mmCIF file with all atom_site columns, C-alpha atoms and ligand atoms in Angstrom:
data_model
loop_
_atom_site.group_PDB
_atom_site.id
_atom_site.type_symbol
_atom_site.label_atom_id
_atom_site.label_alt_id
_atom_site.label_comp_id
_atom_site.label_asym_id
_atom_site.label_entity_id
_atom_site.label_seq_id
_atom_site.pdbx_PDB_ins_code
_atom_site.Cartn_x
_atom_site.Cartn_y
_atom_site.Cartn_z
_atom_site.occupancy
_atom_site.B_iso_or_equiv
_atom_site.pdbx_formal_charge
_atom_site.auth_seq_id
_atom_site.auth_comp_id
_atom_site.auth_asym_id
_atom_site.auth_atom_id
_atom_site.pdbx_PDB_model_num
ATOM   1   C  CA  . UNK A 1 1   ? 79.575  100.398 80.163  1.00 96.00 ? 1   UNK A CA  1
ATOM   2   C  CA  . UNK A 1 2   ? 83.018  101.727 80.503  1.00 98.00 ? 2   UNK A CA  1
ATOM   3   C  CA  . UNK A 1 3   ? 85.712  101.721 83.261  1.00 98.00 ? 3   UNK A CA  1
ATOM   4   C  CA  . UNK A 1 4   ? 87.482  104.569 83.856  1.00 98.00 ? 4   UNK A CA  1
ATOM   5   C  CA  . UNK A 1 5   ? 91.151  103.943 86.177  1.00 98.00 ? 5   UNK A CA  1
ATOM   6   C  CA  . UNK A 1 6   ? 93.413  106.597 87.559  1.00 98.00 ? 6   UNK A CA  1
ATOM   7   C  CA  . UNK A 1 7   ? 97.239  106.175 87.366  1.00 94.00 ? 7   UNK A CA  1
ATOM   8   C  CA  . UNK A 1 8   ? 99.604  108.055 89.443  1.00 93.00 ? 8   UNK A CA  1
ATOM   9   C  CA  . UNK A 1 9   ? 97.119  108.710 92.430  1.00 96.00 ? 9   UNK A CA  1
ATOM   10  C  CA  . UNK A 1 10  ? 99.208  107.831 95.278  1.00 96.00 ? 10  UNK A CA  1
ATOM   11  C  CA  . UNK A 1 11  ? 102.517 109.568 96.067  1.00 91.00 ? 11  UNK A CA  1
ATOM   12  C  CA  . UNK A 1 12  ? 104.077 106.010 97.571  1.00 90.00 ? 12  UNK A CA  1
ATOM   13  C  CA  . UNK A 1 13  ? 103.444 104.370 94.540  1.00 86.00 ? 13  UNK A CA  1
ATOM   14  C  CA  . UNK A 1 14  ? 104.591 107.125 92.369  1.00 84.00 ? 14  UNK A CA  1
ATOM   15  C  CA  . UNK A 1 15  ? 107.742 106.792 94.390  1.00 86.00 ? 15  UNK A CA  1
ATOM   16  C  CA  . UNK A 1 16  ? 108.412 103.312 93.574  1.00 87.00 ? 16  UNK A CA  1
ATOM   17  C  CA  . UNK A 1 17  ? 107.861 103.759 90.116  1.00 86.00 ? 17  UNK A CA  1
ATOM   18  C  CA  . UNK A 1 18  ? 110.243 106.513 90.106  1.00 84.00 ? 18  UNK A CA  1
ATOM   19  C  CA  . UNK A 1 19  ? 108.030 109.165 89.242  1.00 83.00 ? 19  UNK A CA  1
ATOM   20  C  CA  . UNK A 1 20  ? 108.361 112.175 91.938  1.00 80.00 ? 20  UNK A CA  1
ATOM   21  C  CA  . UNK A 1 21  ? 107.017 115.529 90.650  1.00 82.00 ? 21  UNK A CA  1
ATOM   22  C  CA  . UNK A 1 22  ? 103.384 116.046 91.667  1.00 84.00 ? 22  UNK A CA  1
ATOM   23  C  CA  . UNK A 1 23  ? 100.858 115.476 88.823  1.00 88.00 ? 23  UNK A CA  1
ATOM   24  C  CA  . UNK A 1 24  ? 98.458  118.513 88.538  1.00 92.00 ? 24  UNK A CA  1
ATOM   25  C  CA  . UNK A 1 25  ? 95.680  116.611 87.137  1.00 95.00 ? 25  UNK A CA  1
ATOM   26  C  CA  . UNK A 1 26  ? 94.575  112.972 87.121  1.00 97.00 ? 26  UNK A CA  1
ATOM   27  C  CA  . UNK A 1 27  ? 96.137  110.836 84.452  1.00 96.00 ? 27  UNK A CA  1
ATOM   28  C  CA  . UNK A 1 28  ? 93.077  108.921 83.258  1.00 97.00 ? 28  UNK A CA  1
ATOM   29  C  CA  . UNK A 1 29  ? 93.104  105.687 80.886  1.00 97.00 ? 29  UNK A CA  1
ATOM   30  C  CA  . UNK A 1 30  ? 89.988  103.013 80.129  1.00 97.00 ? 30  UNK A CA  1
ATOM   31  C  CA  . UNK A 1 31  ? 89.517  99.303  80.068  1.00 98.00 ? 31  UNK A CA  1
ATOM   32  C  CA  . UNK A 1 32  ? 86.761  97.945  77.874  1.00 98.00 ? 32  UNK A CA  1
ATOM   33  C  CA  . UNK A 1 33  ? 83.981  95.946  79.767  1.00 98.00 ? 33  UNK A CA  1
ATOM   34  C  CA  . UNK A 1 34  ? 85.891  92.721  78.134  1.00 98.00 ? 34  UNK A CA  1
ATOM   35  C  CA  . UNK A 1 35  ? 88.311  93.448  80.771  1.00 98.00 ? 35  UNK A CA  1
ATOM   36  C  CA  . UNK A 1 36  ? 86.004  92.629  83.815  1.00 98.00 ? 36  UNK A CA  1
ATOM   37  C  CA  . UNK A 1 37  ? 86.707  89.372  85.893  1.00 98.00 ? 37  UNK A CA  1
ATOM   38  C  CA  . UNK A 1 38  ? 84.285  88.959  88.893  1.00 98.00 ? 38  UNK A CA  1
ATOM   39  C  CA  . UNK A 1 39  ? 82.080  86.333  90.953  1.00 98.00 ? 39  UNK A CA  1
ATOM   40  C  CA  . UNK A 1 40  ? 85.617  85.245  92.498  1.00 98.00 ? 40  UNK A CA  1
ATOM   41  C  CA  . UNK A 1 41  ? 86.712  83.342  88.757  1.00 98.00 ? 41  UNK A CA  1
ATOM   42  C  CA  . UNK A 1 42  ? 90.216  82.492  88.356  1.00 98.00 ? 42  UNK A CA  1
ATOM   43  C  CA  . UNK A 1 43  ? 92.931  84.989  86.654  1.00 98.00 ? 43  UNK A CA  1
ATOM   44  C  CA  . UNK A 1 44  ? 94.578  83.024  83.707  1.00 98.00 ? 44  UNK A CA  1
ATOM   45  C  CA  . UNK A 1 45  ? 97.996  84.617  83.358  1.00 98.00 ? 45  UNK A CA  1
ATOM   46  C  CA  . UNK A 1 46  ? 97.994  85.566  79.625  1.00 98.00 ? 46  UNK A CA  1
ATOM   47  C  CA  . UNK A 1 47  ? 101.053 84.174  77.189  1.00 97.00 ? 47  UNK A CA  1
ATOM   48  C  CA  . UNK A 1 48  ? 101.812 87.778  75.782  1.00 98.00 ? 48  UNK A CA  1
ATOM   49  C  CA  . UNK A 1 49  ? 103.567 88.596  79.109  1.00 98.00 ? 49  UNK A CA  1
ATOM   50  C  CA  . UNK A 1 50  ? 106.221 87.372  81.506  1.00 97.00 ? 50  UNK A CA  1
ATOM   51  C  CA  . UNK A 1 51  ? 105.415 89.911  84.048  1.00 98.00 ? 51  UNK A CA  1
ATOM   52  C  CA  . UNK A 1 52  ? 101.853 90.579  85.381  1.00 98.00 ? 52  UNK A CA  1
ATOM   53  C  CA  . UNK A 1 53  ? 101.761 92.803  88.368  1.00 98.00 ? 53  UNK A CA  1
ATOM   54  C  CA  . UNK A 1 54  ? 98.584  93.358  90.890  1.00 98.00 ? 54  UNK A CA  1
ATOM   55  C  CA  . UNK A 1 55  ? 97.653  97.188  91.589  1.00 98.00 ? 55  UNK A CA  1
ATOM   56  C  CA  . UNK A 1 56  ? 95.188  96.913  94.331  1.00 98.00 ? 56  UNK A CA  1
ATOM   57  C  CA  . UNK A 1 57  ? 92.419  99.939  94.157  1.00 98.00 ? 57  UNK A CA  1
ATOM   58  C  CA  . UNK A 1 58  ? 89.343  100.892 95.439  1.00 98.00 ? 58  UNK A CA  1
ATOM   59  C  CA  . UNK A 1 59  ? 86.751  100.885 92.613  1.00 98.00 ? 59  UNK A CA  1
ATOM   60  C  CA  . UNK A 1 60  ? 83.390  103.139 92.931  1.00 98.00 ? 60  UNK A CA  1
ATOM   61  C  CA  . UNK A 1 61  ? 80.426  102.395 90.801  1.00 98.00 ? 61  UNK A CA  1
ATOM   62  C  CA  . UNK A 1 62  ? 78.249  105.457 88.902  1.00 98.00 ? 62  UNK A CA  1
ATOM   63  C  CA  . UNK A 1 63  ? 74.598  105.263 89.581  1.00 98.00 ? 63  UNK A CA  1
ATOM   64  C  CA  . UNK A 1 64  ? 73.414  108.030 87.477  1.00 98.00 ? 64  UNK A CA  1
ATOM   65  C  CA  . UNK A 1 65  ? 74.190  109.777 84.051  1.00 98.00 ? 65  UNK A CA  1
ATOM   66  C  CA  . UNK A 1 66  ? 76.513  112.963 84.549  1.00 98.00 ? 66  UNK A CA  1
ATOM   67  C  CA  . UNK A 1 67  ? 78.619  115.329 82.657  1.00 98.00 ? 67  UNK A CA  1
ATOM   68  C  CA  . UNK A 1 68  ? 80.346  118.206 83.777  1.00 98.00 ? 68  UNK A CA  1
ATOM   69  C  CA  . UNK A 1 69  ? 80.131  117.237 87.628  1.00 98.00 ? 69  UNK A CA  1
ATOM   70  C  CA  . UNK A 1 70  ? 80.974  119.780 90.122  1.00 98.00 ? 70  UNK A CA  1
ATOM   71  C  CA  . UNK A 1 71  ? 83.078  118.194 92.767  1.00 97.00 ? 71  UNK A CA  1
ATOM   72  C  CA  . UNK A 1 72  ? 80.642  119.311 95.268  1.00 98.00 ? 72  UNK A CA  1
ATOM   73  C  CA  . UNK A 1 73  ? 78.287  117.286 94.012  1.00 98.00 ? 73  UNK A CA  1
ATOM   74  C  CA  . UNK A 1 74  ? 80.126  114.404 93.367  1.00 98.00 ? 74  UNK A CA  1
ATOM   75  C  CA  . UNK A 1 75  ? 78.850  112.425 95.990  1.00 97.00 ? 75  UNK A CA  1
ATOM   76  C  CA  . UNK A 1 76  ? 75.458  112.159 94.535  1.00 97.00 ? 76  UNK A CA  1
ATOM   77  C  CA  . UNK A 1 77  ? 76.967  110.109 91.508  1.00 98.00 ? 77  UNK A CA  1
ATOM   78  C  CA  . UNK A 1 78  ? 78.000  106.707 92.983  1.00 98.00 ? 78  UNK A CA  1
ATOM   79  C  CA  . UNK A 1 79  ? 76.441  104.299 95.425  1.00 98.00 ? 79  UNK A CA  1
ATOM   80  C  CA  . UNK A 1 80  ? 78.646  101.247 95.565  1.00 98.00 ? 80  UNK A CA  1
ATOM   81  C  CA  . UNK A 1 81  ? 82.254  100.266 95.801  1.00 98.00 ? 81  UNK A CA  1
ATOM   82  C  CA  . UNK A 1 82  ? 84.555  97.677  96.053  1.00 98.00 ? 82  UNK A CA  1
ATOM   83  C  CA  . UNK A 1 83  ? 88.471  96.275  96.024  1.00 98.00 ? 83  UNK A CA  1
ATOM   84  C  CA  . UNK A 1 84  ? 89.454  95.261  92.441  1.00 98.00 ? 84  UNK A CA  1
ATOM   85  C  CA  . UNK A 1 85  ? 92.749  94.616  91.015  1.00 98.00 ? 85  UNK A CA  1
ATOM   86  C  CA  . UNK A 1 86  ? 93.923  96.463  87.634  1.00 98.00 ? 86  UNK A CA  1
ATOM   87  C  CA  . UNK A 1 87  ? 96.333  93.984  86.098  1.00 98.00 ? 87  UNK A CA  1
ATOM   88  C  CA  . UNK A 1 88  ? 99.064  95.177  84.537  1.00 98.00 ? 88  UNK A CA  1
ATOM   89  C  CA  . UNK A 1 89  ? 101.445 93.629  81.619  1.00 98.00 ? 89  UNK A CA  1
ATOM   90  C  CA  . UNK A 1 90  ? 104.260 95.392  83.151  1.00 97.00 ? 90  UNK A CA  1
ATOM   91  C  CA  . UNK A 1 91  ? 107.001 94.220  80.476  1.00 98.00 ? 91  UNK A CA  1
ATOM   92  C  CA  . UNK A 1 92  ? 104.523 95.320  77.558  1.00 98.00 ? 92  UNK A CA  1
ATOM   93  C  CA  . UNK A 1 93  ? 103.977 98.649  79.337  1.00 97.00 ? 93  UNK A CA  1
ATOM   94  C  CA  . UNK A 1 94  ? 107.766 99.795  79.461  1.00 96.00 ? 94  UNK A CA  1
ATOM   95  C  CA  . UNK A 1 95  ? 108.034 98.716  75.621  1.00 97.00 ? 95  UNK A CA  1
ATOM   96  C  CA  . UNK A 1 96  ? 105.151 101.058 74.690  1.00 96.00 ? 96  UNK A CA  1
ATOM   97  C  CA  . UNK A 1 97  ? 106.355 103.363 76.992  1.00 93.00 ? 97  UNK A CA  1
ATOM   98  C  CA  . UNK A 1 98  ? 109.403 103.605 75.522  1.00 95.00 ? 98  UNK A CA  1
ATOM   99  C  CA  . UNK A 1 99  ? 107.600 103.987 71.959  1.00 96.00 ? 99  UNK A CA  1
ATOM   100 C  CA  . UNK A 1 100 ? 105.793 106.494 73.228  1.00 96.00 ? 100 UNK A CA  1
ATOM   101 C  CA  . UNK A 1 101 ? 102.629 104.125 72.376  1.00 95.00 ? 101 UNK A CA  1
ATOM   102 C  CA  . UNK A 1 102 ? 99.162  104.283 74.298  1.00 94.00 ? 102 UNK A CA  1
ATOM   103 C  CA  . UNK A 1 103 ? 99.259  101.850 77.257  1.00 89.00 ? 103 UNK A CA  1
ATOM   104 C  CA  . UNK A 1 104 ? 96.115  100.177 75.877  1.00 95.00 ? 104 UNK A CA  1
ATOM   105 C  CA  . UNK A 1 105 ? 97.222  96.210  75.320  1.00 97.00 ? 105 UNK A CA  1
ATOM   106 C  CA  . UNK A 1 106 ? 99.156  96.328  78.726  1.00 98.00 ? 106 UNK A CA  1
ATOM   107 C  CA  . UNK A 1 107 ? 96.276  97.297  80.718  1.00 98.00 ? 107 UNK A CA  1
ATOM   108 C  CA  . UNK A 1 108 ? 93.127  96.811  79.150  1.00 98.00 ? 108 UNK A CA  1
ATOM   109 C  CA  . UNK A 1 109 ? 93.496  93.265  77.911  1.00 98.00 ? 109 UNK A CA  1
ATOM   110 C  CA  . UNK A 1 110 ? 90.865  90.439  78.815  1.00 98.00 ? 110 UNK A CA  1
ATOM   111 C  CA  . UNK A 1 111 ? 90.290  90.268  82.392  1.00 98.00 ? 111 UNK A CA  1
ATOM   112 C  CA  . UNK A 1 112 ? 92.664  92.831  83.460  1.00 98.00 ? 112 UNK A CA  1
ATOM   113 C  CA  . UNK A 1 113 ? 90.213  94.539  85.784  1.00 98.00 ? 113 UNK A CA  1
ATOM   114 C  CA  . UNK A 1 114 ? 88.748  92.296  88.411  1.00 99.00 ? 114 UNK A CA  1
ATOM   115 C  CA  . UNK A 1 115 ? 86.216  93.181  90.699  1.00 98.00 ? 115 UNK A CA  1
ATOM   116 C  CA  . UNK A 1 116 ? 85.426  91.994  94.346  1.00 98.00 ? 116 UNK A CA  1
ATOM   117 C  CA  . UNK A 1 117 ? 81.756  92.130  95.724  1.00 98.00 ? 117 UNK A CA  1
ATOM   118 C  CA  . UNK A 1 118 ? 80.502  95.670  95.772  1.00 98.00 ? 118 UNK A CA  1
ATOM   119 C  CA  . UNK A 1 119 ? 78.782  97.241  99.062  1.00 98.00 ? 119 UNK A CA  1
ATOM   120 C  CA  . UNK A 1 120 ? 77.157  100.240 99.391  1.00 98.00 ? 120 UNK A CA  1
ATOM   121 C  CA  . UNK A 1 121 ? 78.957  103.674 100.061 1.00 98.00 ? 121 UNK A CA  1
ATOM   122 C  CA  . UNK A 1 122 ? 75.636  105.413 101.986 1.00 96.00 ? 122 UNK A CA  1
ATOM   123 C  CA  . UNK A 1 123 ? 77.066  107.262 105.112 1.00 94.00 ? 123 UNK A CA  1
ATOM   124 C  CA  . UNK A 1 124 ? 80.575  106.300 104.345 1.00 96.00 ? 124 UNK A CA  1
ATOM   125 C  CA  . UNK A 1 125 ? 83.077  109.279 104.633 1.00 96.00 ? 125 UNK A CA  1
ATOM   126 C  CA  . UNK A 1 126 ? 85.038  107.969 101.246 1.00 96.00 ? 126 UNK A CA  1
ATOM   127 C  CA  . UNK A 1 127 ? 88.346  109.781 102.213 1.00 95.00 ? 127 UNK A CA  1
ATOM   128 C  CA  . UNK A 1 128 ? 89.060  107.285 105.068 1.00 97.00 ? 128 UNK A CA  1
ATOM   129 C  CA  . UNK A 1 129 ? 88.484  104.069 103.751 1.00 98.00 ? 129 UNK A CA  1
ATOM   130 C  CA  . UNK A 1 130 ? 90.958  101.329 104.670 1.00 98.00 ? 130 UNK A CA  1
ATOM   131 C  CA  . UNK A 1 131 ? 91.697  99.009  102.141 1.00 98.00 ? 131 UNK A CA  1
ATOM   132 C  CA  . UNK A 1 132 ? 94.327  95.892  101.423 1.00 98.00 ? 132 UNK A CA  1
ATOM   133 C  CA  . UNK A 1 133 ? 95.236  93.387  99.975  1.00 98.00 ? 133 UNK A CA  1
ATOM   134 C  CA  . UNK A 1 134 ? 96.935  89.944  100.734 1.00 98.00 ? 134 UNK A CA  1
ATOM   135 C  CA  . UNK A 1 135 ? 98.485  87.443  98.455  1.00 98.00 ? 135 UNK A CA  1
ATOM   136 C  CA  . UNK A 1 136 ? 98.975  84.052  99.719  1.00 98.00 ? 136 UNK A CA  1
ATOM   137 C  CA  . UNK A 1 137 ? 97.674  85.098  103.180 1.00 98.00 ? 137 UNK A CA  1
ATOM   138 C  CA  . UNK A 1 138 ? 100.732 87.720  103.405 1.00 98.00 ? 138 UNK A CA  1
ATOM   139 C  CA  . UNK A 1 139 ? 99.568  91.514  103.481 1.00 98.00 ? 139 UNK A CA  1
ATOM   140 C  CA  . UNK A 1 140 ? 100.933 93.024  100.015 1.00 98.00 ? 140 UNK A CA  1
ATOM   141 C  CA  . UNK A 1 141 ? 99.290  96.337  100.066 1.00 98.00 ? 141 UNK A CA  1
ATOM   142 C  CA  . UNK A 1 142 ? 97.453  98.644  102.508 1.00 98.00 ? 142 UNK A CA  1
ATOM   143 C  CA  . UNK A 1 143 ? 96.648  102.097 102.210 1.00 98.00 ? 143 UNK A CA  1
ATOM   144 C  CA  . UNK A 1 144 ? 93.694  104.810 103.169 1.00 98.00 ? 144 UNK A CA  1
ATOM   145 C  CA  . UNK A 1 145 ? 91.929  106.770 100.673 1.00 98.00 ? 145 UNK A CA  1
ATOM   146 C  CA  . UNK A 1 146 ? 93.121  110.105 102.561 1.00 97.00 ? 146 UNK A CA  1
ATOM   147 C  CA  . UNK A 1 147 ? 96.507  109.400 101.049 1.00 97.00 ? 147 UNK A CA  1
ATOM   148 C  CA  . UNK A 1 148 ? 94.970  109.955 97.364  1.00 97.00 ? 148 UNK A CA  1
ATOM   149 C  CA  . UNK A 1 149 ? 97.059  113.091 95.383  1.00 97.00 ? 149 UNK A CA  1
ATOM   150 C  CA  . UNK A 1 150 ? 93.253  113.386 93.592  1.00 98.00 ? 150 UNK A CA  1
ATOM   151 C  CA  . UNK A 1 151 ? 90.119  112.657 95.697  1.00 98.00 ? 151 UNK A CA  1
ATOM   152 C  CA  . UNK A 1 152 ? 87.264  110.308 94.598  1.00 98.00 ? 152 UNK A CA  1
ATOM   153 C  CA  . UNK A 1 153 ? 85.088  113.755 93.770  1.00 97.00 ? 153 UNK A CA  1
ATOM   154 C  CA  . UNK A 1 154 ? 87.976  115.255 92.113  1.00 98.00 ? 154 UNK A CA  1
ATOM   155 C  CA  . UNK A 1 155 ? 88.312  112.518 90.081  1.00 98.00 ? 155 UNK A CA  1
ATOM   156 C  CA  . UNK A 1 156 ? 84.287  112.364 89.073  1.00 98.00 ? 156 UNK A CA  1
ATOM   157 C  CA  . UNK A 1 157 ? 84.109  115.990 88.340  1.00 98.00 ? 157 UNK A CA  1
ATOM   158 C  CA  . UNK A 1 158 ? 87.580  115.869 86.038  1.00 98.00 ? 158 UNK A CA  1
ATOM   159 C  CA  . UNK A 1 159 ? 86.480  112.643 84.276  1.00 98.00 ? 159 UNK A CA  1
ATOM   160 C  CA  . UNK A 1 160 ? 82.919  114.074 83.239  1.00 98.00 ? 160 UNK A CA  1
ATOM   161 C  CA  . UNK A 1 161 ? 84.805  116.756 81.223  1.00 98.00 ? 161 UNK A CA  1
ATOM   162 C  CA  . UNK A 1 162 ? 85.481  114.777 79.254  1.00 98.00 ? 162 UNK A CA  1
ATOM   163 C  CA  . UNK A 1 163 ? 83.326  111.482 79.533  1.00 98.00 ? 163 UNK A CA  1
ATOM   164 C  CA  . UNK A 1 164 ? 79.733  111.677 80.148  1.00 98.00 ? 164 UNK A CA  1
ATOM   165 C  CA  . UNK A 1 165 ? 79.513  109.196 83.109  1.00 98.00 ? 165 UNK A CA  1
ATOM   166 C  CA  . UNK A 1 166 ? 76.500  106.793 82.732  1.00 98.00 ? 166 UNK A CA  1
ATOM   167 C  CA  . UNK A 1 167 ? 74.912  104.219 85.204  1.00 98.00 ? 167 UNK A CA  1
ATOM   168 C  CA  . UNK A 1 168 ? 76.899  101.220 85.714  1.00 98.00 ? 168 UNK A CA  1
ATOM   169 C  CA  . UNK A 1 169 ? 80.652  102.729 84.698  1.00 98.00 ? 169 UNK A CA  1
ATOM   170 C  CA  . UNK A 1 170 ? 82.991  101.950 87.239  1.00 98.00 ? 170 UNK A CA  1
ATOM   171 C  CA  . UNK A 1 171 ? 86.422  104.120 88.375  1.00 98.00 ? 171 UNK A CA  1
ATOM   172 C  CA  . UNK A 1 172 ? 89.401  102.366 89.569  1.00 98.00 ? 172 UNK A CA  1
ATOM   173 C  CA  . UNK A 1 173 ? 91.128  105.165 91.624  1.00 98.00 ? 173 UNK A CA  1
ATOM   174 C  CA  . UNK A 1 174 ? 94.693  104.205 91.672  1.00 98.00 ? 174 UNK A CA  1
ATOM   175 C  CA  . UNK A 1 175 ? 96.717  101.688 93.227  1.00 97.00 ? 175 UNK A CA  1
ATOM   176 C  CA  . UNK A 1 176 ? 99.018  103.075 96.775  1.00 97.00 ? 176 UNK A CA  1
ATOM   177 C  CA  . UNK A 1 177 ? 102.551 101.042 97.149  1.00 96.00 ? 177 UNK A CA  1
ATOM   178 C  CA  . UNK A 1 178 ? 103.510 97.460  97.070  1.00 97.00 ? 178 UNK A CA  1
ATOM   179 C  CA  . UNK A 1 179 ? 102.525 96.432  93.410  1.00 97.00 ? 179 UNK A CA  1
ATOM   180 C  CA  . UNK A 1 180 ? 104.232 93.389  92.370  1.00 98.00 ? 180 UNK A CA  1
ATOM   181 C  CA  . UNK A 1 181 ? 104.072 90.079  90.222  1.00 98.00 ? 181 UNK A CA  1
ATOM   182 C  CA  . UNK A 1 182 ? 101.701 87.447  90.398  1.00 98.00 ? 182 UNK A CA  1
ATOM   183 C  CA  . UNK A 1 183 ? 102.259 83.694  89.289  1.00 98.00 ? 183 UNK A CA  1
ATOM   184 C  CA  . UNK A 1 184 ? 100.403 80.703  89.095  1.00 98.00 ? 184 UNK A CA  1
ATOM   185 C  CA  . UNK A 1 185 ? 98.209  79.434  91.851  1.00 98.00 ? 185 UNK A CA  1
ATOM   186 C  CA  . UNK A 1 186 ? 98.521  82.771  93.952  1.00 98.00 ? 186 UNK A CA  1
ATOM   187 C  CA  . UNK A 1 187 ? 95.674  83.441  95.900  1.00 98.00 ? 187 UNK A CA  1
ATOM   188 C  CA  . UNK A 1 188 ? 94.621  87.116  96.070  1.00 98.00 ? 188 UNK A CA  1
ATOM   189 C  CA  . UNK A 1 189 ? 92.022  88.528  99.038  1.00 98.00 ? 189 UNK A CA  1
ATOM   190 C  CA  . UNK A 1 190 ? 90.905  92.321  99.286  1.00 98.00 ? 190 UNK A CA  1
ATOM   191 C  CA  . UNK A 1 191 ? 89.742  93.713  101.692 1.00 98.00 ? 191 UNK A CA  1
ATOM   192 C  CA  . UNK A 1 192 ? 87.909  96.850  102.639 1.00 98.00 ? 192 UNK A CA  1
ATOM   193 C  CA  . UNK A 1 193 ? 88.696  97.446  106.725 1.00 96.00 ? 193 UNK A CA  1
ATOM   194 C  CA  . UNK A 1 194 ? 88.407  93.970  107.762 1.00 96.00 ? 194 UNK A CA  1
ATOM   195 C  CA  . UNK A 1 195 ? 85.725  92.675  105.338 1.00 97.00 ? 195 UNK A CA  1
ATOM   196 C  CA  . UNK A 1 196 ? 86.744  90.581  102.669 1.00 98.00 ? 196 UNK A CA  1
ATOM   197 C  CA  . UNK A 1 197 ? 85.313  91.908  99.264  1.00 98.00 ? 197 UNK A CA  1
ATOM   198 C  CA  . UNK A 1 198 ? 87.722  90.011  96.964  1.00 98.00 ? 198 UNK A CA  1
ATOM   199 C  CA  . UNK A 1 199 ? 89.073  86.405  96.759  1.00 98.00 ? 199 UNK A CA  1
ATOM   200 C  CA  . UNK A 1 200 ? 90.316  84.630  93.682  1.00 98.00 ? 200 UNK A CA  1
ATOM   201 C  CA  . UNK A 1 201 ? 93.536  82.722  92.359  1.00 98.00 ? 201 UNK A CA  1
ATOM   202 C  CA  . UNK A 1 202 ? 95.931  83.348  89.884  1.00 98.00 ? 202 UNK A CA  1
ATOM   203 C  CA  . UNK A 1 203 ? 95.707  80.345  87.307  1.00 98.00 ? 203 UNK A CA  1
HETATM 204 MG MG1 . MG  B 2 .   ? 95.962  101.282 88.508  1.00 95.42 ? 301 MG  B MG1 1
#
């Protein structure tokens, strides 16, 4: 399976990262399956970075094979969602950007794609999903999917032009504002509406 991630998909996050122009197309990047961390297992801060940041995102799960999917048919291609953390080695990412190099080692390293428990998307209006993240009981990120620059259907349509989507593939749909650093012993909890779907510690 593969993990497709979207960058720059919420205007207020783009602003906090000093990026003001509205992107014309989604920015996509990938993580390998070795990036997955799930079942509430702890995230260990890797020794190659001094600044690991959380990005809280709605993650959707693809449920069938698809290529060149039209936007209006995109809802048929996923059946579950959760809250995930797109961990980013921000210091490494900055260095790579300055050198004009690909992002992978700063974005796709082991355990950088944390997954909560999946819940069904049947009969759910995916443009109105309220999600949030608390760190150490303090609200850090909160948003609604209607704030996305590119909707979930648009992302599926666009990604499937380039990559055949397969059952079990995951899409991280981008972070809203409020990204920040994690440190040892931080406790992260992710919610869809009031349902806690994600709960783990940083070690
Ligand atoms: Mg992200």
